[in-house]
mmCIF file of the N, C-alpha and C atoms, coordinates in Angstrom:
data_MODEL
# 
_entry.id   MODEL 
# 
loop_
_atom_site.group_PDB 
_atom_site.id 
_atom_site.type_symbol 
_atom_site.label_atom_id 
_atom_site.label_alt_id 
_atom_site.label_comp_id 
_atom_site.label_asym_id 
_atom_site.label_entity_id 
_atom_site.label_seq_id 
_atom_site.pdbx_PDB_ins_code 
_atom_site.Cartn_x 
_atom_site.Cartn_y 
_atom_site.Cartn_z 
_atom_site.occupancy 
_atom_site.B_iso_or_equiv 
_atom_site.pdbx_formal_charge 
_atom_site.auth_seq_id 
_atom_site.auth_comp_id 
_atom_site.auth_asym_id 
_atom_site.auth_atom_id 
_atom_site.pdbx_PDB_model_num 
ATOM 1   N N  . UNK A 1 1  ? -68.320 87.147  -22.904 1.00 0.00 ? 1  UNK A N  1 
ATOM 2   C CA . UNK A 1 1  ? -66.901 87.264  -22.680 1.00 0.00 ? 1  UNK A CA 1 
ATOM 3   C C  . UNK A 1 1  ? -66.640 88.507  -21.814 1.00 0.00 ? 1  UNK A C  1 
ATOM 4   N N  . UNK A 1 2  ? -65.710 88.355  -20.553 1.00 0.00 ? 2  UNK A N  1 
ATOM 5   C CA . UNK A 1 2  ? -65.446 89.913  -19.944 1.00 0.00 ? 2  UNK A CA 1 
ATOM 6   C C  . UNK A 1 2  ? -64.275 89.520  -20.139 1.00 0.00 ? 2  UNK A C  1 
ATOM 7   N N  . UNK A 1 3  ? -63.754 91.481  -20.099 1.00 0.00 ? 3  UNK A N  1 
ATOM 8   C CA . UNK A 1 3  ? -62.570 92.084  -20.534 1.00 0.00 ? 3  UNK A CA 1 
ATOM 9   C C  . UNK A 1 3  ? -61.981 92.224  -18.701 1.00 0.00 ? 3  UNK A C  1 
ATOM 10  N N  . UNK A 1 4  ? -60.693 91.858  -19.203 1.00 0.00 ? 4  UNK A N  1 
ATOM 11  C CA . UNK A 1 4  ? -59.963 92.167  -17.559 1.00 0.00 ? 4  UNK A CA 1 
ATOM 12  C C  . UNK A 1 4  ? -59.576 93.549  -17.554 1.00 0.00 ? 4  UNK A C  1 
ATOM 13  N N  . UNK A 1 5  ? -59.868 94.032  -16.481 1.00 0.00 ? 5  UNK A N  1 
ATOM 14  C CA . UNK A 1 5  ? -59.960 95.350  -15.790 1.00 0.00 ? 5  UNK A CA 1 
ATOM 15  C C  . UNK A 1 5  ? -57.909 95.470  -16.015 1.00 0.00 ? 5  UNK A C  1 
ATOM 16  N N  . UNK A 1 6  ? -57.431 96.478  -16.578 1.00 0.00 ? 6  UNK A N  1 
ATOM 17  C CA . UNK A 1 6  ? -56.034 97.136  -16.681 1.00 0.00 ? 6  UNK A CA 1 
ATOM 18  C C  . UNK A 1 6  ? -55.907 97.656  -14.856 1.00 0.00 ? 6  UNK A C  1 
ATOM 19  N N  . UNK A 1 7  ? -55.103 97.324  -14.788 1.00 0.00 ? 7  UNK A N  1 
ATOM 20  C CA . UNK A 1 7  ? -55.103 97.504  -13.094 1.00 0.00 ? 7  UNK A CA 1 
ATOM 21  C C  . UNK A 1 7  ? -54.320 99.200  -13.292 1.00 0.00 ? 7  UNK A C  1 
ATOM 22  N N  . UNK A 1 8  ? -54.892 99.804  -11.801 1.00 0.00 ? 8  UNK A N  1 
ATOM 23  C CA . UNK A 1 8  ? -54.455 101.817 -12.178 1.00 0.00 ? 8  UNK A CA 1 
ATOM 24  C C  . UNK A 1 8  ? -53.452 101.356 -11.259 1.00 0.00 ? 8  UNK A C  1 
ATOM 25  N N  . UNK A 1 9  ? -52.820 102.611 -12.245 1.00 0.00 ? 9  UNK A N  1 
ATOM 26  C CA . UNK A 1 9  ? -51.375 102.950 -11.595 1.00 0.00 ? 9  UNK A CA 1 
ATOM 27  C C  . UNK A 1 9  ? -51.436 103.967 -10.266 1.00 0.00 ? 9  UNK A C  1 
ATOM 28  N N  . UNK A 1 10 ? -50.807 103.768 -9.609  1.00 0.00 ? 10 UNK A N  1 
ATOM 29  C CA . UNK A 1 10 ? -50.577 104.819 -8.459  1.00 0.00 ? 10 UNK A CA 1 
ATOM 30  C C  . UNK A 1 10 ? -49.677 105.739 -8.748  1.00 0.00 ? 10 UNK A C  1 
ATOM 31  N N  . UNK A 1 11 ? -50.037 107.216 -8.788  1.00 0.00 ? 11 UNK A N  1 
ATOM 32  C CA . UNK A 1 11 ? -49.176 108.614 -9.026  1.00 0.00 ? 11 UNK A CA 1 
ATOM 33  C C  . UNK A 1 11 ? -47.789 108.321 -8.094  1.00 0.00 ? 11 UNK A C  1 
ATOM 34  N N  . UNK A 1 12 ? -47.432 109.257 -9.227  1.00 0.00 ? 12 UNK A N  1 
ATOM 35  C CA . UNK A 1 12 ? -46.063 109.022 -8.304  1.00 0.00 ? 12 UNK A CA 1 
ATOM 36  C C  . UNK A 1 12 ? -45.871 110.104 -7.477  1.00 0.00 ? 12 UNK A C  1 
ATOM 37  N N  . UNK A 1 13 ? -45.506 110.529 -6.367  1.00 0.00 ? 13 UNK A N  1 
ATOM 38  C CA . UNK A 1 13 ? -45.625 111.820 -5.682  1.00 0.00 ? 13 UNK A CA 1 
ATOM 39  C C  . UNK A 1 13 ? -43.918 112.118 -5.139  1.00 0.00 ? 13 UNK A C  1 
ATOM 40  N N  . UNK A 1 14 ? -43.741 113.387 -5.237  1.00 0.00 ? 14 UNK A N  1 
ATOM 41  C CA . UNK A 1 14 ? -42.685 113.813 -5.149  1.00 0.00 ? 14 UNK A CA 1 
ATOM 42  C C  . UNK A 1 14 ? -41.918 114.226 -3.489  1.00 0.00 ? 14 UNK A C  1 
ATOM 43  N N  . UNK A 1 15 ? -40.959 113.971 -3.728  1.00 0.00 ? 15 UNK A N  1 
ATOM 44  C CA . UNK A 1 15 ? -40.864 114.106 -2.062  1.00 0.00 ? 15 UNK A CA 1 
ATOM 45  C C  . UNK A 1 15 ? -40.300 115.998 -2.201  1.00 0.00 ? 15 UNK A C  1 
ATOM 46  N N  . UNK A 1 16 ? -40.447 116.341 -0.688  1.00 0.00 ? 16 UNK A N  1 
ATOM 47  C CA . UNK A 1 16 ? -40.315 118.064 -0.563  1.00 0.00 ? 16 UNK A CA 1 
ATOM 48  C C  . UNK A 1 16 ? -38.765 118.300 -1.183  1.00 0.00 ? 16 UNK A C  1 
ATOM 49  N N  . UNK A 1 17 ? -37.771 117.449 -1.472  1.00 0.00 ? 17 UNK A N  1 
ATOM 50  C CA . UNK A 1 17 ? -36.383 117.568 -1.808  1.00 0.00 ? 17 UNK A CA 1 
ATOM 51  C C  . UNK A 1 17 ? -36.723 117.495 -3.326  1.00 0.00 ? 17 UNK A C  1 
ATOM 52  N N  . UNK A 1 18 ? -37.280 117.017 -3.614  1.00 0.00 ? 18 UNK A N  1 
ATOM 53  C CA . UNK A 1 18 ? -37.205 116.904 -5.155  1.00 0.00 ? 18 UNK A CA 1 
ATOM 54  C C  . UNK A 1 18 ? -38.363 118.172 -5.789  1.00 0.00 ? 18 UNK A C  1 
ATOM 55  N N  . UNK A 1 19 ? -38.895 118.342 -4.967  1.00 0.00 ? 19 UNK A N  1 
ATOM 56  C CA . UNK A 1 19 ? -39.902 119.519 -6.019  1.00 0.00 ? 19 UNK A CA 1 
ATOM 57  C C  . UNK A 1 19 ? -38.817 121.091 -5.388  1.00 0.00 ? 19 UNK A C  1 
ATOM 58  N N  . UNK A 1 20 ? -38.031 120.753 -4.434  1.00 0.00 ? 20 UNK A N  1 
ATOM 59  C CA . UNK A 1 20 ? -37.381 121.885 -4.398  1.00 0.00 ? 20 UNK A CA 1 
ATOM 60  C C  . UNK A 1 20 ? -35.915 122.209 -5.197  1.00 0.00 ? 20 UNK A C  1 
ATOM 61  N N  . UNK A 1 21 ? -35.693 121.029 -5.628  1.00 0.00 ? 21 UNK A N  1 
ATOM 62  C CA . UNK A 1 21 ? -34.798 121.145 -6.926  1.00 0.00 ? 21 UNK A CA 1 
ATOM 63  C C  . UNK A 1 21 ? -35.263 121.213 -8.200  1.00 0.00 ? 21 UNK A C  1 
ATOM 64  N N  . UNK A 1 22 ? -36.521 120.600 -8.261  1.00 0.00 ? 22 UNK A N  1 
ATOM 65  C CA . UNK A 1 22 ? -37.102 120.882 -9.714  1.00 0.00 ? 22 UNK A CA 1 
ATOM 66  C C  . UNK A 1 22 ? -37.406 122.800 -9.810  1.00 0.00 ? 22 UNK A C  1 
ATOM 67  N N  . UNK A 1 23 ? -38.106 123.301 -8.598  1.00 0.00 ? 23 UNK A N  1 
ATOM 68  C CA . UNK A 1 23 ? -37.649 124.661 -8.563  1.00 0.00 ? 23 UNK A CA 1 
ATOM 69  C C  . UNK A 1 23 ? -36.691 125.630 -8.831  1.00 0.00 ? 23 UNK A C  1 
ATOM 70  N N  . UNK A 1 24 ? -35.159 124.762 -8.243  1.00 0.00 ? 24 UNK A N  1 
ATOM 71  C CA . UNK A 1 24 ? -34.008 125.587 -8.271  1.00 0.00 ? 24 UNK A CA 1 
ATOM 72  C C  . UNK A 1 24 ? -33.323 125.608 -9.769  1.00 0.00 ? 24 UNK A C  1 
ATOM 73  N N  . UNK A 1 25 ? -33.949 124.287 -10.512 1.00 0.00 ? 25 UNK A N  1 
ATOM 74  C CA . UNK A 1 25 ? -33.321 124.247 -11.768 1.00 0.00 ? 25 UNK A CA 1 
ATOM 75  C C  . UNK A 1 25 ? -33.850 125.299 -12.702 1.00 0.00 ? 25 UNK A C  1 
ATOM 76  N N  . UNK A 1 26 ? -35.198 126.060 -12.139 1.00 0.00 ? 26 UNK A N  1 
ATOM 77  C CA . UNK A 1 26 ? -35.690 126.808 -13.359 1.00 0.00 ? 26 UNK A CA 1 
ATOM 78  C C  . UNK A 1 26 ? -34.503 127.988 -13.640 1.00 0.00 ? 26 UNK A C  1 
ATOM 79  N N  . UNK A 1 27 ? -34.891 128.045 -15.146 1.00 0.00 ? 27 UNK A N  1 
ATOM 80  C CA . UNK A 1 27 ? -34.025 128.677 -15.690 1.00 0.00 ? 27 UNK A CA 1 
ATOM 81  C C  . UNK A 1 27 ? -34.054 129.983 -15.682 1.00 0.00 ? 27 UNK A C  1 
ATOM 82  N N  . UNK A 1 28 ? -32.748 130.534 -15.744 1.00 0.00 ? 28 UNK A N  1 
ATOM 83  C CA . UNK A 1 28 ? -33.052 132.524 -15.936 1.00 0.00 ? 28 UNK A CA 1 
ATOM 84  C C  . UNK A 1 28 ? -32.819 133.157 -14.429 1.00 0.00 ? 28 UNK A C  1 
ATOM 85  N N  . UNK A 1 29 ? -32.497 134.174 -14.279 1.00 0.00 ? 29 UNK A N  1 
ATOM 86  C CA . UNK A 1 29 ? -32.470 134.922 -12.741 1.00 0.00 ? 29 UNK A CA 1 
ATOM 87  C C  . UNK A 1 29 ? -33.534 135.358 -12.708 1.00 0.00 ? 29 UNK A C  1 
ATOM 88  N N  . UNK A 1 30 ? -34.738 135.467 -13.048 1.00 0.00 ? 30 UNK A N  1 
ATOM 89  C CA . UNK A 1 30 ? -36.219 135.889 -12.511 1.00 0.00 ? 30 UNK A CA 1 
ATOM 90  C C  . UNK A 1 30 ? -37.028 134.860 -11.657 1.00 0.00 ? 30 UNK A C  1 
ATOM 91  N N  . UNK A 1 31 ? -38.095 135.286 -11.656 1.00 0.00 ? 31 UNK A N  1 
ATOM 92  C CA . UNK A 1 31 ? -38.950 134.330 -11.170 1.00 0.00 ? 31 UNK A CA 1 
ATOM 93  C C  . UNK A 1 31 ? -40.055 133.286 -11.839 1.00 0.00 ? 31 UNK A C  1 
ATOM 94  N N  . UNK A 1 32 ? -40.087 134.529 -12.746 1.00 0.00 ? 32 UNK A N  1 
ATOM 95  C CA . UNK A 1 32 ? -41.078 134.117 -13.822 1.00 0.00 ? 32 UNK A CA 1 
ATOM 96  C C  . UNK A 1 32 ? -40.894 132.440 -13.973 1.00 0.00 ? 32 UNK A C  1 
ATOM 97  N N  . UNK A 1 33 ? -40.050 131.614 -14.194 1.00 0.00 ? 33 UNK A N  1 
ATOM 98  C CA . UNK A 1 33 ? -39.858 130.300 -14.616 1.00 0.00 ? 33 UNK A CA 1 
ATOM 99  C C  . UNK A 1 33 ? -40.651 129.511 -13.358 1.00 0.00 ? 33 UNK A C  1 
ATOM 100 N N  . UNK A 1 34 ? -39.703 129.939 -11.990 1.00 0.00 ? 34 UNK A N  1 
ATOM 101 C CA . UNK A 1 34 ? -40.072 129.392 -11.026 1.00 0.00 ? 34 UNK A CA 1 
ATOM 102 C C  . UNK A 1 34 ? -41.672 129.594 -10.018 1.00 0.00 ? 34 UNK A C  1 
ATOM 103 N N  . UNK A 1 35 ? -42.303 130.588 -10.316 1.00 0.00 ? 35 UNK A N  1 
ATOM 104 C CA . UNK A 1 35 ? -43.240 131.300 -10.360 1.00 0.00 ? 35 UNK A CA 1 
ATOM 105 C C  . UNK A 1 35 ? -44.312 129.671 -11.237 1.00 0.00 ? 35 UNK A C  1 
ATOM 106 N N  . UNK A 1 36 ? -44.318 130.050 -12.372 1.00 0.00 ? 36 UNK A N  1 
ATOM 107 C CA . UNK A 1 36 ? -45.157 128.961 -13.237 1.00 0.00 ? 36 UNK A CA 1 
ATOM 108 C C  . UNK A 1 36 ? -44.700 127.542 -12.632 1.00 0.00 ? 36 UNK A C  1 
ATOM 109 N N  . UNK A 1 37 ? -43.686 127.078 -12.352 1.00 0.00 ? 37 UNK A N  1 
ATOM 110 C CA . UNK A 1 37 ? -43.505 125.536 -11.897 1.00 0.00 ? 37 UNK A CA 1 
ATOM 111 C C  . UNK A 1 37 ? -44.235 125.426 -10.563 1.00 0.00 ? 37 UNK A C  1 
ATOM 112 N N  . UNK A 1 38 ? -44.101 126.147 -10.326 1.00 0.00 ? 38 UNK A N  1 
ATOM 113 C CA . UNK A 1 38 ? -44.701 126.437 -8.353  1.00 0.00 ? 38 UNK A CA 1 
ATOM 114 C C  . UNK A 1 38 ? -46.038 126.269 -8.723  1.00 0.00 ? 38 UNK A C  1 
ATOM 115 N N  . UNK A 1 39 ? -47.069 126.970 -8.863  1.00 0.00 ? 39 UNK A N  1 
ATOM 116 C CA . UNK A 1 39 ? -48.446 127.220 -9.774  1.00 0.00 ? 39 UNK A CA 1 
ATOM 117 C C  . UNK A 1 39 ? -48.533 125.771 -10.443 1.00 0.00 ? 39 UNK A C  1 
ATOM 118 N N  . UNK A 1 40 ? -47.792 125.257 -11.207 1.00 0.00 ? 40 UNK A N  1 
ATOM 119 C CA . UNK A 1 40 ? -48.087 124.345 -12.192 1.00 0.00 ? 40 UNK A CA 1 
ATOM 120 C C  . UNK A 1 40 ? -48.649 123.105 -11.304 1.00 0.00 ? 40 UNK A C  1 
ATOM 121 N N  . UNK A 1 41 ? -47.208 122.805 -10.141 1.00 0.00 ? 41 UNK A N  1 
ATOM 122 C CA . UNK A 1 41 ? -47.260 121.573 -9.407  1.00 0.00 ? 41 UNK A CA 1 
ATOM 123 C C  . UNK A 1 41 ? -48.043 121.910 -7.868  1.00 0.00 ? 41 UNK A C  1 
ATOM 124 N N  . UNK A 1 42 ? -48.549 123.140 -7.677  1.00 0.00 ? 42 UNK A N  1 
ATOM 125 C CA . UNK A 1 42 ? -49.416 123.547 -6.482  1.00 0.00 ? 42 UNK A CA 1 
ATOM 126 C C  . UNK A 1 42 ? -50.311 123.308 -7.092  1.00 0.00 ? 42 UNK A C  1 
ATOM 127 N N  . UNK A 1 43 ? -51.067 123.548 -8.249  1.00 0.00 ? 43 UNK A N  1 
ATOM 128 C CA . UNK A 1 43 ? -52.367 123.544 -8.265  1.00 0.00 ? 43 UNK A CA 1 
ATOM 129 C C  . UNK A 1 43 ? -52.813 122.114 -9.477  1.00 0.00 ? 43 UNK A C  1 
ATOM 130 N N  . UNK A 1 44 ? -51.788 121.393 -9.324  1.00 0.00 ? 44 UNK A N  1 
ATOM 131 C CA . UNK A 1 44 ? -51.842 120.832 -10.290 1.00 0.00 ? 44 UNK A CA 1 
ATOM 132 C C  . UNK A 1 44 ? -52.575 120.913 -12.389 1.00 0.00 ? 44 UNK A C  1 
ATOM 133 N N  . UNK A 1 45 ? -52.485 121.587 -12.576 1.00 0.00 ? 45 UNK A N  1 
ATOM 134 C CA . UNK A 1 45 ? -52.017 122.189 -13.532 1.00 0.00 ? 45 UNK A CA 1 
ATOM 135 C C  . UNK A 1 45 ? -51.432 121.727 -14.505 1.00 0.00 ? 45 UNK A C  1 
ATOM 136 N N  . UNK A 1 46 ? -52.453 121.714 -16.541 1.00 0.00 ? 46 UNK A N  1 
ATOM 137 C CA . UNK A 1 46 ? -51.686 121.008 -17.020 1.00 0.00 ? 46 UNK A CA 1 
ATOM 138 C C  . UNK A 1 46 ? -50.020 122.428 -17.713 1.00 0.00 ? 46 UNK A C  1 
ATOM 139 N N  . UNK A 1 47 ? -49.421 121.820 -18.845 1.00 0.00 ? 47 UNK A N  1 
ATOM 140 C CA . UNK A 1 47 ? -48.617 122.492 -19.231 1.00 0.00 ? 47 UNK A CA 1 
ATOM 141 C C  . UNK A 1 47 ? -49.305 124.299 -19.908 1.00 0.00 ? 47 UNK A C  1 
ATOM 142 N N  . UNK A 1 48 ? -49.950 123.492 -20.355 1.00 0.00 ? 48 UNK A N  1 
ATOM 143 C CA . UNK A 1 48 ? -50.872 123.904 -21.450 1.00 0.00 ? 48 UNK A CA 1 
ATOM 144 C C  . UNK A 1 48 ? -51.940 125.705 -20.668 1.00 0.00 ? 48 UNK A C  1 
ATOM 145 N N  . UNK A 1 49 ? -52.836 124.919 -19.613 1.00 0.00 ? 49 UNK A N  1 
ATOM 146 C CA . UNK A 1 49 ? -53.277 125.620 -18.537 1.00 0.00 ? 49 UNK A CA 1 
ATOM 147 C C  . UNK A 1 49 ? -52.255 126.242 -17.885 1.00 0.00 ? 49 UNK A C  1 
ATOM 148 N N  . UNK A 1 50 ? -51.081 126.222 -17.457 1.00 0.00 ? 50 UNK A N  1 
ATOM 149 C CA . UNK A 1 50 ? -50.645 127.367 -17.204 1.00 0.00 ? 50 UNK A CA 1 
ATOM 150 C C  . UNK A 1 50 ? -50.243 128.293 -18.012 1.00 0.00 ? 50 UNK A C  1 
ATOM 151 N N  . UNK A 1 51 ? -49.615 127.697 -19.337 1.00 0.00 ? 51 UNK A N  1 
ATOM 152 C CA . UNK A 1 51 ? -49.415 128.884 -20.348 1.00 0.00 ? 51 UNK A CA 1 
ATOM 153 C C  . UNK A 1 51 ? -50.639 130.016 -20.684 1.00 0.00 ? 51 UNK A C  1 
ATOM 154 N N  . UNK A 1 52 ? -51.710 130.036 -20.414 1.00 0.00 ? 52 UNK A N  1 
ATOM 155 C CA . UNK A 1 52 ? -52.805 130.701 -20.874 1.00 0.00 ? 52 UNK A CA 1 
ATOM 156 C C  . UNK A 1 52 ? -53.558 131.389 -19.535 1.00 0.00 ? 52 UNK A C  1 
ATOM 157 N N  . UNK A 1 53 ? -52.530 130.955 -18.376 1.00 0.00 ? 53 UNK A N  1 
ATOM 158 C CA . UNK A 1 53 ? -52.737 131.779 -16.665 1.00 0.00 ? 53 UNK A CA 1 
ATOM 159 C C  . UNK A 1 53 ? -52.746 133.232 -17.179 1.00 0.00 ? 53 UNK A C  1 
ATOM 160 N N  . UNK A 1 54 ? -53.873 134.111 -16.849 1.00 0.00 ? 54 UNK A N  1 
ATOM 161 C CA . UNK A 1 54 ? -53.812 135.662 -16.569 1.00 0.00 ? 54 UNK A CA 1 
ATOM 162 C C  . UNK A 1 54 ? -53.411 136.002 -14.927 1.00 0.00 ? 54 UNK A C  1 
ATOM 163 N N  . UNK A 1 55 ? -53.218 137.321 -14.962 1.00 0.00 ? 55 UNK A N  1 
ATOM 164 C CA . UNK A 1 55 ? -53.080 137.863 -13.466 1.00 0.00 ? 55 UNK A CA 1 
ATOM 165 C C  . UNK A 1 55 ? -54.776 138.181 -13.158 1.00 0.00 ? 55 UNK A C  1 
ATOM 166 N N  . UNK A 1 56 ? -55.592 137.618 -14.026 1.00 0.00 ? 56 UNK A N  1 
ATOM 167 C CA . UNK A 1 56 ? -57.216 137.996 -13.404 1.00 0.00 ? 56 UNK A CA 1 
ATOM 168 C C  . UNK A 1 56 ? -57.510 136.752 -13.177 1.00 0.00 ? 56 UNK A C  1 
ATOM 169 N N  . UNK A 1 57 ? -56.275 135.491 -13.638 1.00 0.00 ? 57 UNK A N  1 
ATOM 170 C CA . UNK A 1 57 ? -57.387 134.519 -13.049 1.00 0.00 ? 57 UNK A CA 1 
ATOM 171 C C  . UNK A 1 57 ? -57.123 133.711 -12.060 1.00 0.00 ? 57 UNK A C  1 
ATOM 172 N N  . UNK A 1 58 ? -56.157 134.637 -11.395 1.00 0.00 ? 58 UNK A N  1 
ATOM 173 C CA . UNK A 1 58 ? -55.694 134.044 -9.922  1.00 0.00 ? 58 UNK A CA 1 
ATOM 174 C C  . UNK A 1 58 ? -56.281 134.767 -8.479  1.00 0.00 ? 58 UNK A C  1 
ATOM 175 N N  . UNK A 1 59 ? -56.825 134.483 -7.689  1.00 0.00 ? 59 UNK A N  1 
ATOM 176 C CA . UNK A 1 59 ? -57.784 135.390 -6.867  1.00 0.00 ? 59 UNK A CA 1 
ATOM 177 C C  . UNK A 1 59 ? -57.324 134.750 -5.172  1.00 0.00 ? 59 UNK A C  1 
ATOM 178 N N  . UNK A 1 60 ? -56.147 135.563 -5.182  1.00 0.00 ? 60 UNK A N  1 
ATOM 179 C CA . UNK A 1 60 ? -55.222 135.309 -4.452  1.00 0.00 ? 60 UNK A CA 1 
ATOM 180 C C  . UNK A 1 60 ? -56.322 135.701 -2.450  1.00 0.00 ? 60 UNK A C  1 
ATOM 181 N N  . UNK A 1 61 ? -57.148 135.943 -2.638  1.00 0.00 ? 61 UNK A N  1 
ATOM 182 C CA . UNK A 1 61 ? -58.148 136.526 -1.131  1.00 0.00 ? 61 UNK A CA 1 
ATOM 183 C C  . UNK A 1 61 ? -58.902 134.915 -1.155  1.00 0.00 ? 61 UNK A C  1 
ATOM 184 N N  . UNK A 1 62 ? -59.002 134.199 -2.004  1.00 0.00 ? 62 UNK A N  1 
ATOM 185 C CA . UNK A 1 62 ? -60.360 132.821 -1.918  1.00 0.00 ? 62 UNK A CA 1 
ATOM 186 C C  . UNK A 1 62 ? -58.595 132.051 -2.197  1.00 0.00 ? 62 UNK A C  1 
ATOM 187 N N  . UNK A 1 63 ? -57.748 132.030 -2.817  1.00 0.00 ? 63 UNK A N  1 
ATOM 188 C CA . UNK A 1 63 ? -56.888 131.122 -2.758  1.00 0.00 ? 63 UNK A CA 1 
ATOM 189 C C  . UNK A 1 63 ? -56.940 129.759 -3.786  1.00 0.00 ? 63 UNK A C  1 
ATOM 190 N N  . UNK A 1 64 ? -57.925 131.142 -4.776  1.00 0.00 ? 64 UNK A N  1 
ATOM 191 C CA . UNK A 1 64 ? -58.219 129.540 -5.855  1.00 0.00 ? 64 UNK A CA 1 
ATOM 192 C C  . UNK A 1 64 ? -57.830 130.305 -7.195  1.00 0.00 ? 64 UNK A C  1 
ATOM 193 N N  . UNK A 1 65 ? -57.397 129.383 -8.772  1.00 0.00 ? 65 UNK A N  1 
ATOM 194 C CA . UNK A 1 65 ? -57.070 129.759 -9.434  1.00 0.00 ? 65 UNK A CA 1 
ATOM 195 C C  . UNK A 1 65 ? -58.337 129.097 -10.697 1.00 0.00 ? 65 UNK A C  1 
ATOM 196 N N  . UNK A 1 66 ? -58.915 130.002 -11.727 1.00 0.00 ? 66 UNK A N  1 
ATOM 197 C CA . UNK A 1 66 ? -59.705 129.557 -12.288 1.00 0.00 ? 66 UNK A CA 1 
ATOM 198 C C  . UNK A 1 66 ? -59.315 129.676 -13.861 1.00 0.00 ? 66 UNK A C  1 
ATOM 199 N N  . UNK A 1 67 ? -59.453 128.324 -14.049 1.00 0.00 ? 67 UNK A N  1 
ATOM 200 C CA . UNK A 1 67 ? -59.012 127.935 -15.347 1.00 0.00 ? 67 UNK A CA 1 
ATOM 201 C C  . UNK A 1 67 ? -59.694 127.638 -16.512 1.00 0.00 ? 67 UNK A C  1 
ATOM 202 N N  . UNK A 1 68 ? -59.570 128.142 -17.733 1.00 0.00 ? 68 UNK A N  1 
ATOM 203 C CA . UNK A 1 68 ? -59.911 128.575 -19.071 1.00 0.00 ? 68 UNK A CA 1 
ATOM 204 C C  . UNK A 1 68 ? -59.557 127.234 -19.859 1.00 0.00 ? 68 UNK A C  1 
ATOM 205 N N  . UNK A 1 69 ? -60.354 126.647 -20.625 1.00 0.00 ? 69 UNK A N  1 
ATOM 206 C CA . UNK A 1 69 ? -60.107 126.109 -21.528 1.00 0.00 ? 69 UNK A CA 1 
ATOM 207 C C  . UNK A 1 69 ? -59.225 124.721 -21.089 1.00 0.00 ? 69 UNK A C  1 
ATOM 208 N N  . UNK A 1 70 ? -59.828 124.148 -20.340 1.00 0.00 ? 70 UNK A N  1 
ATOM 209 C CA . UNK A 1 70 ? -58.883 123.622 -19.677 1.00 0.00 ? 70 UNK A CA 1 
ATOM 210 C C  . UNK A 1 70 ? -59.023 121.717 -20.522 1.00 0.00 ? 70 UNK A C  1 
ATOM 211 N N  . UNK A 1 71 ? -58.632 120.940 -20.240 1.00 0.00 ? 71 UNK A N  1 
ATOM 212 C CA . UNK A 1 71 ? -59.346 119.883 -20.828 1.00 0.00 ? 71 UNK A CA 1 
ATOM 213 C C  . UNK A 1 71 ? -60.219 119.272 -20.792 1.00 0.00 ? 71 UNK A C  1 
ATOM 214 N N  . UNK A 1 72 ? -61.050 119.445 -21.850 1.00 0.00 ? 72 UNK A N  1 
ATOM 215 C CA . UNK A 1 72 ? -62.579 119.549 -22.182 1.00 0.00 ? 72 UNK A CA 1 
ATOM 216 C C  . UNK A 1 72 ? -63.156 120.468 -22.562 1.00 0.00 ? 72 UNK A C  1 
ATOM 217 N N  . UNK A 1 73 ? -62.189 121.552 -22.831 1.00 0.00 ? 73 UNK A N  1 
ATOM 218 C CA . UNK A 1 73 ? -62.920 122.784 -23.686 1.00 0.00 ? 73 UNK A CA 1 
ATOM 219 C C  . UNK A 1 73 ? -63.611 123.701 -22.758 1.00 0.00 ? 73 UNK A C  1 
ATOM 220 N N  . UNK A 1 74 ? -63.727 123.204 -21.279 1.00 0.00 ? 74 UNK A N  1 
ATOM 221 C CA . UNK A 1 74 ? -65.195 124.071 -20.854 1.00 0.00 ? 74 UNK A CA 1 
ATOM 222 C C  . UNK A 1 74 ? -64.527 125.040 -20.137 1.00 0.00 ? 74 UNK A C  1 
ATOM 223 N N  . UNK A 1 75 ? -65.000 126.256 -19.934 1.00 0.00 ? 75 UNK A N  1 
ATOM 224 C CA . UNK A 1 75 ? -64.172 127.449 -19.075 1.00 0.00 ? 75 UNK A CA 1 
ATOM 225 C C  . UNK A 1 75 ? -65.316 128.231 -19.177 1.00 0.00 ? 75 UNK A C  1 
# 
């Protein structure tokens, strides 16, 4: 007996108007909010992984961000 293949979904991708309102909505007059959404949806990024972002583990000269514990435990 074969099992039928669940057909994949295609991501949905955001157009430049909409990730720049999902920006403007962050909350608070700092940056801090908008700062993490930026990060979150640049580097794709779960919720989770950015909450646990240090300022050591962003290495802003290589342009890469290295992530801890990420899913799958491995870091």
């Amino acid at each position: 007996m074969r099992y039928q293949r669940a057909a994949k979904k295609i991501p949905i991708v955001l157009s430049v108007e909409e990730v720049a309102a999902i920006l403007e909505a962050a909350p608070g007059p700092g940056l801090k909010y908008r700062a993490a959404f930026s990060v979150a949806y640049g580097g794709g990024l779960r919720a989770s992984e950015v909450t646990h972002l240090k300022i050591s583990d962003i290495d802003s000269d290589r342009m890469l961000i290295r992530v801890e514990q990420g899913k799958g435990g491995f870091g």
